[in-house]
mmCIF file of C-alpha atoms in Angstrom:
data_model
loop_
_atom_site.group_PDB
_atom_site.id
_atom_site.type_symbol
_atom_site.label_atom_id
_atom_site.label_comp_id
_atom_site.label_asym_id
_atom_site.label_seq_id
_atom_site.Cartn_x
_atom_site.Cartn_y
_atom_site.Cartn_z
ATOM 1 C CA UNK A 19 6.377 -36.951 2.466
ATOM 2 C CA UNK A 20 2.842 -38.071 3.196
ATOM 3 C CA UNK A 21 0.864 -35.594 5.303
ATOM 4 C CA UNK A 22 4.008 -33.533 5.914
ATOM 5 C CA UNK A 23 4.335 -31.664 9.163
ATOM 6 C CA UNK A 24 5.534 -28.124 9.481
ATOM 7 C CA UNK A 25 8.577 -29.229 11.457
ATOM 8 C CA UNK A 26 9.838 -31.383 8.583
ATOM 9 C CA UNK A 27 9.070 -28.675 6.017
ATOM 10 C CA UNK A 28 10.861 -26.139 8.172
ATOM 11 C CA UNK A 29 14.027 -28.243 8.595
ATOM 12 C CA UNK A 30 14.137 -29.066 4.875
ATOM 13 C CA UNK A 31 13.669 -25.447 3.883
ATOM 14 C CA UNK A 32 16.156 -24.192 6.460
ATOM 15 C CA UNK A 33 18.859 -26.562 5.243
ATOM 16 C CA UNK A 34 18.136 -25.627 1.632
ATOM 17 C CA UNK A 35 18.426 -21.887 2.300
ATOM 18 C CA UNK A 36 21.477 -22.354 4.501
ATOM 19 C CA UNK A 37 23.307 -24.383 1.844
ATOM 20 C CA UNK A 38 22.577 -21.817 -0.881
ATOM 21 C CA UNK A 39 23.812 -18.913 1.214
ATOM 22 C CA UNK A 40 26.934 -20.774 2.279
ATOM 23 C CA UNK A 41 27.741 -21.533 -1.352
ATOM 24 C CA UNK A 42 27.233 -17.885 -2.266
ATOM 25 C CA UNK A 43 29.461 -16.839 0.620
ATOM 26 C CA UNK A 44 32.415 -18.573 -1.067
ATOM 27 C CA UNK A 45 32.005 -16.662 -4.355
ATOM 28 C CA UNK A 46 33.548 -13.375 -5.435
ATOM 29 C CA UNK A 47 30.056 -11.873 -5.656
ATOM 30 C CA UNK A 48 29.708 -12.017 -1.884
ATOM 31 C CA UNK A 49 30.168 -8.280 -1.413
ATOM 32 C CA UNK A 50 27.894 -5.804 0.363
ATOM 33 C CA UNK A 51 24.781 -7.940 0.701
ATOM 34 C CA UNK A 52 22.166 -5.505 1.981
ATOM 35 C CA UNK A 53 19.010 -7.627 2.179
ATOM 36 C CA UNK A 54 17.743 -11.199 2.273
ATOM 37 C CA UNK A 55 14.015 -11.639 1.725
ATOM 38 C CA UNK A 56 11.769 -14.674 1.994
ATOM 39 C CA UNK A 57 9.325 -14.030 -0.825
ATOM 40 C CA UNK A 58 6.187 -16.007 -0.041
ATOM 41 C CA UNK A 59 2.494 -16.574 -0.670
ATOM 42 C CA UNK A 60 0.619 -17.794 2.366
ATOM 43 C CA UNK A 61 -2.364 -18.848 0.259
ATOM 44 C CA UNK A 62 -0.209 -21.364 -1.627
ATOM 45 C CA UNK A 63 2.453 -22.293 0.898
ATOM 46 C CA UNK A 64 5.217 -21.234 -1.483
ATOM 47 C CA UNK A 65 8.398 -19.396 -0.581
ATOM 48 C CA UNK A 66 11.659 -18.469 -2.254
ATOM 49 C CA UNK A 67 14.711 -16.837 -0.754
ATOM 50 C CA UNK A 68 16.099 -13.832 -2.614
ATOM 51 C CA UNK A 69 18.944 -11.503 -1.829
ATOM 52 C CA UNK A 70 20.783 -8.588 -3.333
ATOM 53 C CA UNK A 71 24.106 -6.782 -3.231
ATOM 54 C CA UNK A 72 24.913 -3.118 -3.657
ATOM 55 C CA UNK A 73 26.732 -3.832 -6.942
ATOM 56 C CA UNK A 74 23.905 -5.893 -8.430
ATOM 57 C CA UNK A 75 21.401 -3.197 -7.524
ATOM 58 C CA UNK A 76 23.532 -0.492 -9.161
ATOM 59 C CA UNK A 77 23.895 -2.556 -12.339
ATOM 60 C CA UNK A 78 20.155 -3.207 -12.491
ATOM 61 C CA UNK A 79 19.289 0.432 -11.797
ATOM 62 C CA UNK A 80 21.640 1.746 -14.499
ATOM 63 C CA UNK A 81 20.169 -0.669 -17.035
ATOM 64 C CA UNK A 82 16.475 -0.410 -16.232
ATOM 65 C CA UNK A 83 15.827 2.620 -14.028
ATOM 66 C CA UNK A 84 18.072 5.422 -15.269
ATOM 67 C CA UNK A 85 15.154 7.884 -15.504
ATOM 68 C CA UNK A 86 13.705 7.119 -12.063
ATOM 69 C CA UNK A 87 13.626 9.870 -9.410
ATOM 70 C CA UNK A 88 15.274 8.989 -6.075
ATOM 71 C CA UNK A 89 12.000 8.101 -4.333
ATOM 72 C CA UNK A 90 11.238 5.426 -6.954
ATOM 73 C CA UNK A 91 14.780 4.109 -6.888
ATOM 74 C CA UNK A 92 16.007 4.130 -3.294
ATOM 75 C CA UNK A 93 14.762 3.308 0.170
ATOM 76 C CA UNK A 94 11.694 1.532 1.444
ATOM 77 C CA UNK A 95 9.542 2.450 -1.556
ATOM 78 C CA UNK A 96 12.152 2.130 -4.256
ATOM 79 C CA UNK A 97 13.431 -0.544 -6.583
ATOM 80 C CA UNK A 98 16.303 -1.033 -4.151
ATOM 81 C CA UNK A 99 14.139 -3.201 -1.882
ATOM 82 C CA UNK A 100 11.710 -4.560 -4.460
ATOM 83 C CA UNK A 101 12.189 -8.308 -4.153
ATOM 84 C CA UNK A 102 11.099 -8.863 -7.751
ATOM 85 C CA UNK A 103 14.164 -6.947 -8.917
ATOM 86 C CA UNK A 104 16.713 -8.795 -6.779
ATOM 87 C CA UNK A 105 19.518 -10.580 -8.630
ATOM 88 C CA UNK A 106 19.943 -13.723 -6.507
ATOM 89 C CA UNK A 107 17.539 -16.449 -5.421
ATOM 90 C CA UNK A 108 17.669 -19.923 -3.999
ATOM 91 C CA UNK A 109 18.305 -22.923 -6.238
ATOM 92 C CA UNK A 110 15.760 -25.567 -7.227
ATOM 93 C CA UNK A 111 13.990 -26.666 -4.093
ATOM 94 C CA UNK A 112 13.890 -30.282 -2.880
ATOM 95 C CA UNK A 113 10.926 -32.406 -3.873
ATOM 96 C CA UNK A 114 9.818 -32.514 -0.237
ATOM 97 C CA UNK A 115 9.063 -28.779 -0.445
ATOM 98 C CA UNK A 116 6.848 -29.251 -3.492
ATOM 99 C CA UNK A 117 4.959 -32.042 -1.728
ATOM 100 C CA UNK A 118 4.424 -29.792 1.270
ATOM 101 C CA UNK A 119 2.966 -27.088 -0.968
ATOM 102 C CA UNK A 120 0.544 -29.600 -2.481
ATOM 103 C CA UNK A 121 -0.536 -30.769 0.978
ATOM 104 C CA UNK A 122 -0.842 -27.201 2.230
ATOM 105 C CA UNK A 123 -2.981 -26.111 -0.732
ATOM 106 C CA UNK A 124 -5.261 -29.088 -0.228
ATOM 107 C CA UNK A 125 -5.800 -28.275 3.449
ATOM 108 C CA UNK A 126 -6.509 -24.621 2.675
ATOM 109 C CA UNK A 127 -8.903 -25.610 -0.098
ATOM 110 C CA UNK A 128 -10.811 -27.796 2.360
ATOM 111 C CA UNK A 129 -10.989 -24.885 4.809
ATOM 112 C CA UNK A 130 -12.350 -22.681 2.047
ATOM 113 C CA UNK A 131 -14.961 -25.230 0.956
ATOM 114 C CA UNK A 132 -16.374 -25.585 4.462
ATOM 115 C CA UNK A 133 -15.994 -21.830 5.134
ATOM 116 C CA UNK A 134 -13.718 -22.512 8.086
ATOM 117 C CA UNK A 135 -12.083 -19.112 8.381
ATOM 118 C CA UNK A 136 -10.585 -19.865 11.793
ATOM 119 C CA UNK A 137 -8.659 -22.917 10.557
ATOM 120 C CA UNK A 138 -7.610 -21.035 7.422
ATOM 121 C CA UNK A 139 -6.152 -18.179 9.463
ATOM 122 C CA UNK A 140 -4.510 -20.575 11.890
ATOM 123 C CA UNK A 141 -2.727 -22.404 9.074
ATOM 124 C CA UNK A 142 -1.587 -19.305 7.172
ATOM 125 C CA UNK A 143 -0.316 -17.667 10.349
ATOM 126 C CA UNK A 144 1.574 -20.832 11.244
ATOM 127 C CA UNK A 145 3.147 -20.643 7.793
ATOM 128 C CA UNK A 146 4.282 -17.052 8.391
ATOM 129 C CA UNK A 147 5.436 -17.812 11.939
ATOM 130 C CA UNK A 148 7.585 -20.686 10.674
ATOM 131 C CA UNK A 149 9.264 -18.415 8.145
ATOM 132 C CA UNK A 150 9.975 -15.938 10.928
ATOM 133 C CA UNK A 151 11.688 -18.738 12.840
ATOM 134 C CA UNK A 152 13.696 -19.671 9.751
ATOM 135 C CA UNK A 153 15.043 -16.142 9.376
ATOM 136 C CA UNK A 154 16.074 -16.042 13.027
ATOM 137 C CA UNK A 155 17.778 -19.433 12.710
ATOM 138 C CA UNK A 156 19.629 -18.303 9.594
ATOM 139 C CA UNK A 157 21.409 -15.593 11.605
ATOM 140 C CA UNK A 158 24.665 -17.602 11.932
ATOM 141 C CA UNK A 159 24.638 -18.108 8.171
ATOM 142 C CA UNK A 160 24.068 -14.406 7.534
ATOM 143 C CA UNK A 161 27.274 -13.763 9.475
ATOM 144 C CA UNK A 162 29.170 -15.595 6.726
ATOM 145 C CA UNK A 163 28.015 -13.053 4.177
ATOM 146 C CA UNK A 164 29.801 -9.805 3.466
ATOM 147 C CA UNK A 165 26.943 -7.562 4.538
ATOM 148 C CA UNK A 166 26.430 -3.827 4.703
ATOM 149 C CA UNK A 167 26.043 -2.004 8.000
ATOM 150 C CA UNK A 168 22.312 -1.680 7.376
ATOM 151 C CA UNK A 169 21.703 -5.310 6.340
ATOM 152 C CA UNK A 170 18.203 -6.621 7.019
ATOM 153 C CA UNK A 171 16.365 -9.929 6.497
ATOM 154 C CA UNK A 172 12.585 -10.096 6.381
ATOM 155 C CA UNK A 173 9.463 -11.675 4.905
ATOM 156 C CA UNK A 174 7.369 -10.338 2.046
ATOM 157 C CA UNK A 175 3.928 -11.900 1.672
ATOM 158 C CA UNK A 176 2.264 -11.216 -1.678
ATOM 159 C CA UNK A 177 -1.246 -10.614 -0.346
ATOM 160 C CA UNK A 178 -0.177 -8.371 2.539
ATOM 161 C CA UNK A 179 1.340 -4.921 2.856
ATOM 162 C CA UNK A 180 4.938 -5.132 1.700
ATOM 163 C CA UNK A 181 6.490 -4.465 5.109
ATOM 164 C CA UNK A 182 3.745 -5.969 7.260
ATOM 165 C CA UNK A 183 6.017 -8.603 8.800
ATOM 166 C CA UNK A 184 9.361 -6.810 8.794
ATOM 167 C CA UNK A 185 9.327 -5.956 12.492
ATOM 168 C CA UNK A 186 9.034 -9.643 13.354
ATOM 169 C CA UNK A 187 12.602 -10.203 12.135
ATOM 170 C CA UNK A 188 14.191 -6.743 12.166
ATOM 171 C CA UNK A 189 14.726 -4.636 15.285
ATOM 172 C CA UNK A 190 13.411 -1.082 15.230
ATOM 173 C CA UNK A 191 17.020 0.161 15.359
ATOM 174 C CA UNK A 192 18.005 -1.827 12.262
ATOM 175 C CA UNK A 193 14.728 -0.912 10.559
ATOM 176 C CA UNK A 194 15.452 2.777 10.963
ATOM 177 C CA UNK A 195 19.087 2.264 9.968
ATOM 178 C CA UNK A 196 18.017 0.705 6.664
ATOM 179 C CA UNK A 197 15.225 3.216 6.118
ATOM 180 C CA UNK A 198 16.144 6.567 7.722
ATOM 181 C CA UNK A 199 13.361 8.234 5.721
ATOM 182 C CA UNK A 200 10.844 6.041 7.571
ATOM 183 C CA UNK A 201 12.242 7.129 10.922
ATOM 184 C CA UNK A 202 11.965 10.750 9.838
ATOM 185 C CA UNK A 203 8.375 10.200 8.685
ATOM 186 C CA UNK A 204 7.424 8.453 11.915
ATOM 187 C CA UNK A 205 8.757 11.446 13.846
ATOM 188 C CA UNK A 206 6.877 13.778 11.504
ATOM 189 C CA UNK A 207 3.636 11.848 12.105
ATOM 190 C CA UNK A 208 4.210 11.883 15.853
ATOM 191 C CA UNK A 209 4.226 15.678 15.738
ATOM 192 C CA UNK A 210 1.134 15.906 13.513
ATOM 193 C CA UNK A 211 -0.771 13.425 15.675
ATOM 194 C CA UNK A 212 -0.104 15.620 18.714
ATOM 195 C CA UNK A 213 -2.292 18.321 17.151
ATOM 196 C CA UNK A 214 -6.055 18.499 17.558
ATOM 197 C CA UNK A 215 -8.116 16.554 15.020
ATOM 198 C CA UNK A 216 -9.254 19.827 13.425
ATOM 199 C CA UNK A 217 -5.638 20.978 13.067
ATOM 200 C CA UNK A 218 -4.694 17.633 11.540
ATOM 201 C CA UNK A 219 -7.473 17.957 8.962
ATOM 202 C CA UNK A 220 -6.272 21.433 8.047
ATOM 203 C CA UNK A 221 -2.661 20.278 7.789
ATOM 204 C CA UNK A 222 -3.318 17.293 5.551
ATOM 205 C CA UNK A 223 -5.854 19.046 3.332
ATOM 206 C CA UNK A 224 -3.544 22.039 2.845
ATOM 207 C CA UNK A 225 -0.675 19.684 2.012
ATOM 208 C CA UNK A 226 -2.839 17.764 -0.470
ATOM 209 C CA UNK A 227 -3.892 21.054 -2.060
ATOM 210 C CA UNK A 228 -0.227 22.047 -2.493
ATOM 211 C CA UNK A 229 0.575 18.714 -4.121
ATOM 212 C CA UNK A 230 -2.366 18.928 -6.514
ATOM 213 C CA UNK A 231 -1.404 22.421 -7.725
ATOM 214 C CA UNK A 232 2.230 21.236 -7.856
ATOM 215 C CA UNK A 233 3.400 23.966 -5.491
ATOM 216 C CA UNK A 234 7.026 23.898 -4.375
ATOM 217 C CA UNK A 235 6.614 24.658 -0.676
ATOM 218 C CA UNK A 236 8.451 23.800 2.504
ATOM 219 C CA UNK A 237 5.713 21.259 3.189
ATOM 220 C CA UNK A 238 5.870 19.450 -0.144
ATOM 221 C CA UNK A 239 9.676 19.477 -0.191
ATOM 222 C CA UNK A 240 9.892 17.995 3.309
ATOM 223 C CA UNK A 241 7.355 15.355 2.368
ATOM 224 C CA UNK A 242 9.198 14.378 -0.802
ATOM 225 C CA UNK A 243 12.477 14.118 1.107
ATOM 226 C CA UNK A 244 10.824 11.417 3.206
ATOM 227 C CA UNK A 245 9.836 9.584 -0.009
ATOM 228 C CA UNK A 246 6.204 10.552 0.542
ATOM 229 C CA UNK A 247 3.651 11.937 -1.886
ATOM 230 C CA UNK A 248 0.055 13.126 -2.226
ATOM 231 C CA UNK A 249 -1.284 9.606 -1.729
ATOM 232 C CA UNK A 250 0.116 9.553 1.794
ATOM 233 C CA UNK A 251 -1.712 12.800 2.530
ATOM 234 C CA UNK A 252 -4.882 11.211 1.122
ATOM 235 C CA UNK A 253 -4.465 8.199 3.414
ATOM 236 C CA UNK A 254 -4.112 10.409 6.478
ATOM 237 C CA UNK A 255 -7.262 12.333 5.542
ATOM 238 C CA UNK A 256 -9.172 9.056 5.192
ATOM 239 C CA UNK A 257 -7.953 7.919 8.616
ATOM 240 C CA UNK A 258 -9.397 11.072 10.176
ATOM 241 C CA UNK A 259 -12.813 10.060 8.885
ATOM 242 C CA UNK A 260 -15.999 12.065 9.299
ATOM 243 C CA UNK A 261 -14.308 15.147 10.720
ATOM 244 C CA UNK A 262 -12.398 15.569 7.442
ATOM 245 C CA UNK A 263 -15.392 15.253 5.096
ATOM 246 C CA UNK A 264 -16.414 18.917 5.135
ATOM 247 C CA UNK A 265 -12.902 20.072 4.240
ATOM 248 C CA UNK A 266 -12.713 17.532 1.409
ATOM 249 C CA UNK A 267 -15.975 18.845 -0.066
ATOM 250 C CA UNK A 268 -14.477 22.338 0.159
ATOM 251 C CA UNK A 269 -11.496 21.133 -1.873
ATOM 252 C CA UNK A 270 -13.903 19.658 -4.408
ATOM 253 C CA UNK A 271 -15.608 23.060 -4.639
ATOM 254 C CA UNK A 272 -12.241 24.792 -5.052
ATOM 255 C CA UNK A 273 -11.120 22.523 -7.875
ATOM 256 C CA UNK A 274 -14.534 22.835 -9.528
ATOM 257 C CA UNK A 275 -13.930 26.597 -9.690
ATOM 258 C CA UNK A 276 -16.910 27.363 -7.451
ATOM 259 C CA UNK A 277 -15.014 29.132 -4.672
ATOM 260 C CA UNK A 278 -11.536 30.712 -4.499
ATOM 261 C CA UNK A 279 -8.615 28.713 -3.167
ATOM 262 C CA UNK A 280 -6.736 29.683 -0.013
ATOM 263 C CA UNK A 281 -4.543 31.715 -2.361
ATOM 264 C CA UNK A 282 -7.562 33.576 -3.707
ATOM 265 C CA UNK A 283 -7.321 31.845 -7.071
ATOM 266 C CA UNK A 284 -10.189 30.364 -9.091
ATOM 267 C CA UNK A 285 -9.065 26.924 -10.258
ATOM 268 C CA UNK A 286 -10.528 24.996 -13.168
ATOM 269 C CA UNK A 287 -9.134 21.477 -12.861
ATOM 270 C CA UNK A 288 -9.607 18.329 -14.882
ATOM 271 C CA UNK A 289 -12.369 15.922 -13.847
ATOM 272 C CA UNK A 290 -9.851 13.221 -12.865
ATOM 273 C CA UNK A 291 -8.397 15.627 -10.302
ATOM 274 C CA UNK A 292 -11.825 16.295 -8.824
ATOM 275 C CA UNK A 293 -12.518 12.554 -8.728
ATOM 276 C CA UNK A 294 -9.674 12.213 -6.231
ATOM 277 C CA UNK A 295 -11.680 14.190 -3.655
ATOM 278 C CA UNK A 296 -14.832 12.208 -4.322
ATOM 279 C CA UNK A 297 -12.959 8.934 -3.927
ATOM 280 C CA UNK A 298 -11.656 10.119 -0.547
ATOM 281 C CA UNK A 299 -15.233 10.769 0.550
ATOM 282 C CA UNK A 300 -16.316 7.346 -0.697
ATOM 283 C CA UNK A 301 -13.602 5.720 1.394
ATOM 284 C CA UNK A 302 -14.474 7.810 4.464
ATOM 285 C CA UNK A 303 -18.153 6.735 4.076
ATOM 286 C CA UNK A 304 -19.387 9.320 6.573
ATOM 287 C CA UNK A 305 -20.292 13.011 6.573
ATOM 288 C CA UNK A 306 -22.620 15.241 8.566
ATOM 289 C CA UNK A 307 -25.924 16.404 7.073
ATOM 290 C CA UNK A 308 -24.648 19.884 6.253
ATOM 291 C CA UNK A 309 -21.710 18.470 4.286
ATOM 292 C CA UNK A 310 -23.940 16.017 2.443
ATOM 293 C CA UNK A 311 -26.351 18.801 1.514
ATOM 294 C CA UNK A 312 -23.476 20.898 0.185
ATOM 295 C CA UNK A 313 -22.431 18.022 -2.043
ATOM 296 C CA UNK A 314 -26.022 17.567 -3.176
ATOM 297 C CA UNK A 315 -26.178 21.230 -4.212
ATOM 298 C CA UNK A 316 -22.961 20.781 -6.189
ATOM 299 C CA UNK A 317 -24.589 17.862 -7.982
ATOM 300 C CA UNK A 318 -27.619 19.987 -8.880
ATOM 301 C CA UNK A 319 -25.422 22.828 -10.148
ATOM 302 C CA UNK A 320 -23.248 20.558 -12.256
ATOM 303 C CA UNK A 321 -26.281 18.827 -13.740
ATOM 304 C CA UNK A 322 -28.608 21.792 -14.347
ATOM 305 C CA UNK A 323 -26.207 24.682 -14.927
ATOM 306 C CA UNK A 324 -22.726 23.454 -15.858
ATOM 307 C CA UNK A 325 -23.964 20.467 -17.876
ATOM 308 C CA UNK A 326 -21.182 18.301 -16.436
ATOM 309 C CA UNK A 327 -23.511 15.339 -16.503
ATOM 310 C CA UNK A 328 -20.847 12.637 -16.603
ATOM 311 C CA UNK A 329 -19.222 13.896 -13.411
ATOM 312 C CA UNK A 330 -22.671 13.865 -11.819
ATOM 313 C CA UNK A 331 -22.503 10.065 -11.921
ATOM 314 C CA UNK A 332 -19.470 10.153 -9.625
ATOM 315 C CA UNK A 333 -21.094 12.670 -7.273
ATOM 316 C CA UNK A 334 -24.221 10.524 -7.091
ATOM 317 C CA UNK A 335 -22.091 7.502 -6.270
ATOM 318 C CA UNK A 336 -20.426 9.499 -3.506
ATOM 319 C CA UNK A 337 -23.738 10.632 -2.028
ATOM 320 C CA UNK A 338 -24.932 7.032 -1.938
ATOM 321 C CA UNK A 339 -21.707 6.007 -0.157
ATOM 322 C CA UNK A 340 -22.206 8.760 2.442
ATOM 323 C CA UNK A 341 -25.896 8.057 3.072
ATOM 324 C CA UNK A 342 -27.275 4.951 1.387
ATOM 325 C CA UNK A 343 -30.640 5.286 3.136
ATOM 326 C CA UNK A 344 -31.248 8.741 1.703
ATOM 327 C CA UNK A 345 -29.701 8.389 -1.745
ATOM 328 C CA UNK A 346 -30.096 5.445 -4.173
ATOM 329 C CA UNK A 347 -27.338 3.884 -6.241
ATOM 330 C CA UNK A 348 -26.533 5.842 -9.364
ATOM 331 C CA UNK A 349 -28.153 4.745 -12.629
ATOM 332 C CA UNK A 350 -26.517 5.703 -15.903
ATOM 333 C CA UNK A 351 -26.660 4.949 -19.618
ATOM 334 C CA UNK A 352 -24.685 2.171 -21.283
ATOM 335 C CA UNK A 353 -21.833 4.534 -22.191
ATOM 336 C CA UNK A 354 -21.704 6.007 -18.666
ATOM 337 C CA UNK A 355 -22.235 9.481 -20.027
ATOM 338 C CA UNK A 356 -25.426 10.548 -18.256
ATOM 339 C CA UNK A 357 -26.970 10.110 -14.809
ATOM 340 C CA UNK A 358 -30.470 8.711 -15.401
ATOM 341 C CA UNK A 359 -31.932 9.040 -11.908
ATOM 342 C CA UNK A 360 -30.928 12.636 -11.154
ATOM 343 C CA UNK A 361 -34.382 13.582 -9.870
ATOM 344 C CA UNK A 362 -34.103 10.962 -7.115
ATOM 345 C CA UNK A 363 -31.080 12.867 -5.758
ATOM 346 C CA UNK A 364 -32.482 16.348 -6.305
ATOM 347 C CA UNK A 365 -35.665 15.612 -4.404
ATOM 348 C CA UNK A 366 -34.057 13.895 -1.394
#
């Protein structure tokens, strides 16, 4: 298979996958197949087909995941659709496939060496596009399987978001049928996004606060029912950007015990909890001058009064991320226990 073309690779792979599924279709294990996934790496040109049945998932879950809560076990974020935990995969692939992978890697390596990003992207996207075509052309073979009513077939690419390519092979109706919690969350987001930006900031920051204090509220319960958690609230705050920075600093003040919470409570949290708010600010990368000055004053207080010198390193890092022209990079000792250039922050 010298200088193999995608068309030959595609036909070889398609026949290989089709034969494996047809063989499986004749077995007694062909019951309630709920997903077929092409598990691939576009940087290497490798792909395997994996699939799972309701029974095999239940057996695996009982053996390995008996202590998991529902959100870690079921649905779009659970073991149920984690391709690495599927029970079935395609047989040994033909030698032609291995030769294609070698050719593909060589071409990508050449693109990398000459810094040809355009050709790199063109080749990797052609790889993904071909796999999309393969899934569509396997549809007649899927009909030979005993599938569930919410059966789906899609691509998982190791260096991309898990469901980045799912809508290329799964209709929105089938997507929502397989993952009703995603449909519910999309509707939830649609409502939140209809609010003003200021109202959105308040909503997400209040929700994050409730998660951090482990409050059992209507908001946290609804969120958990959609298989969502505090990290999703964090992501939404980051998306809002600069307008959210002031509120995030307020949360940092609350969990430092400097001001009362919305419940009127003084909270003394662990430093790793407070780091969460600083990391949000670092990812946002923007804040107005008033917000930056508030954070600077917190740094001074923690360094000169509270003697929380190790946390000052993280605050200094955050200030640099928010305004690198005004604040230098943090300098600390070899054990990362003390900020060595505090005066450079205090005097800015």
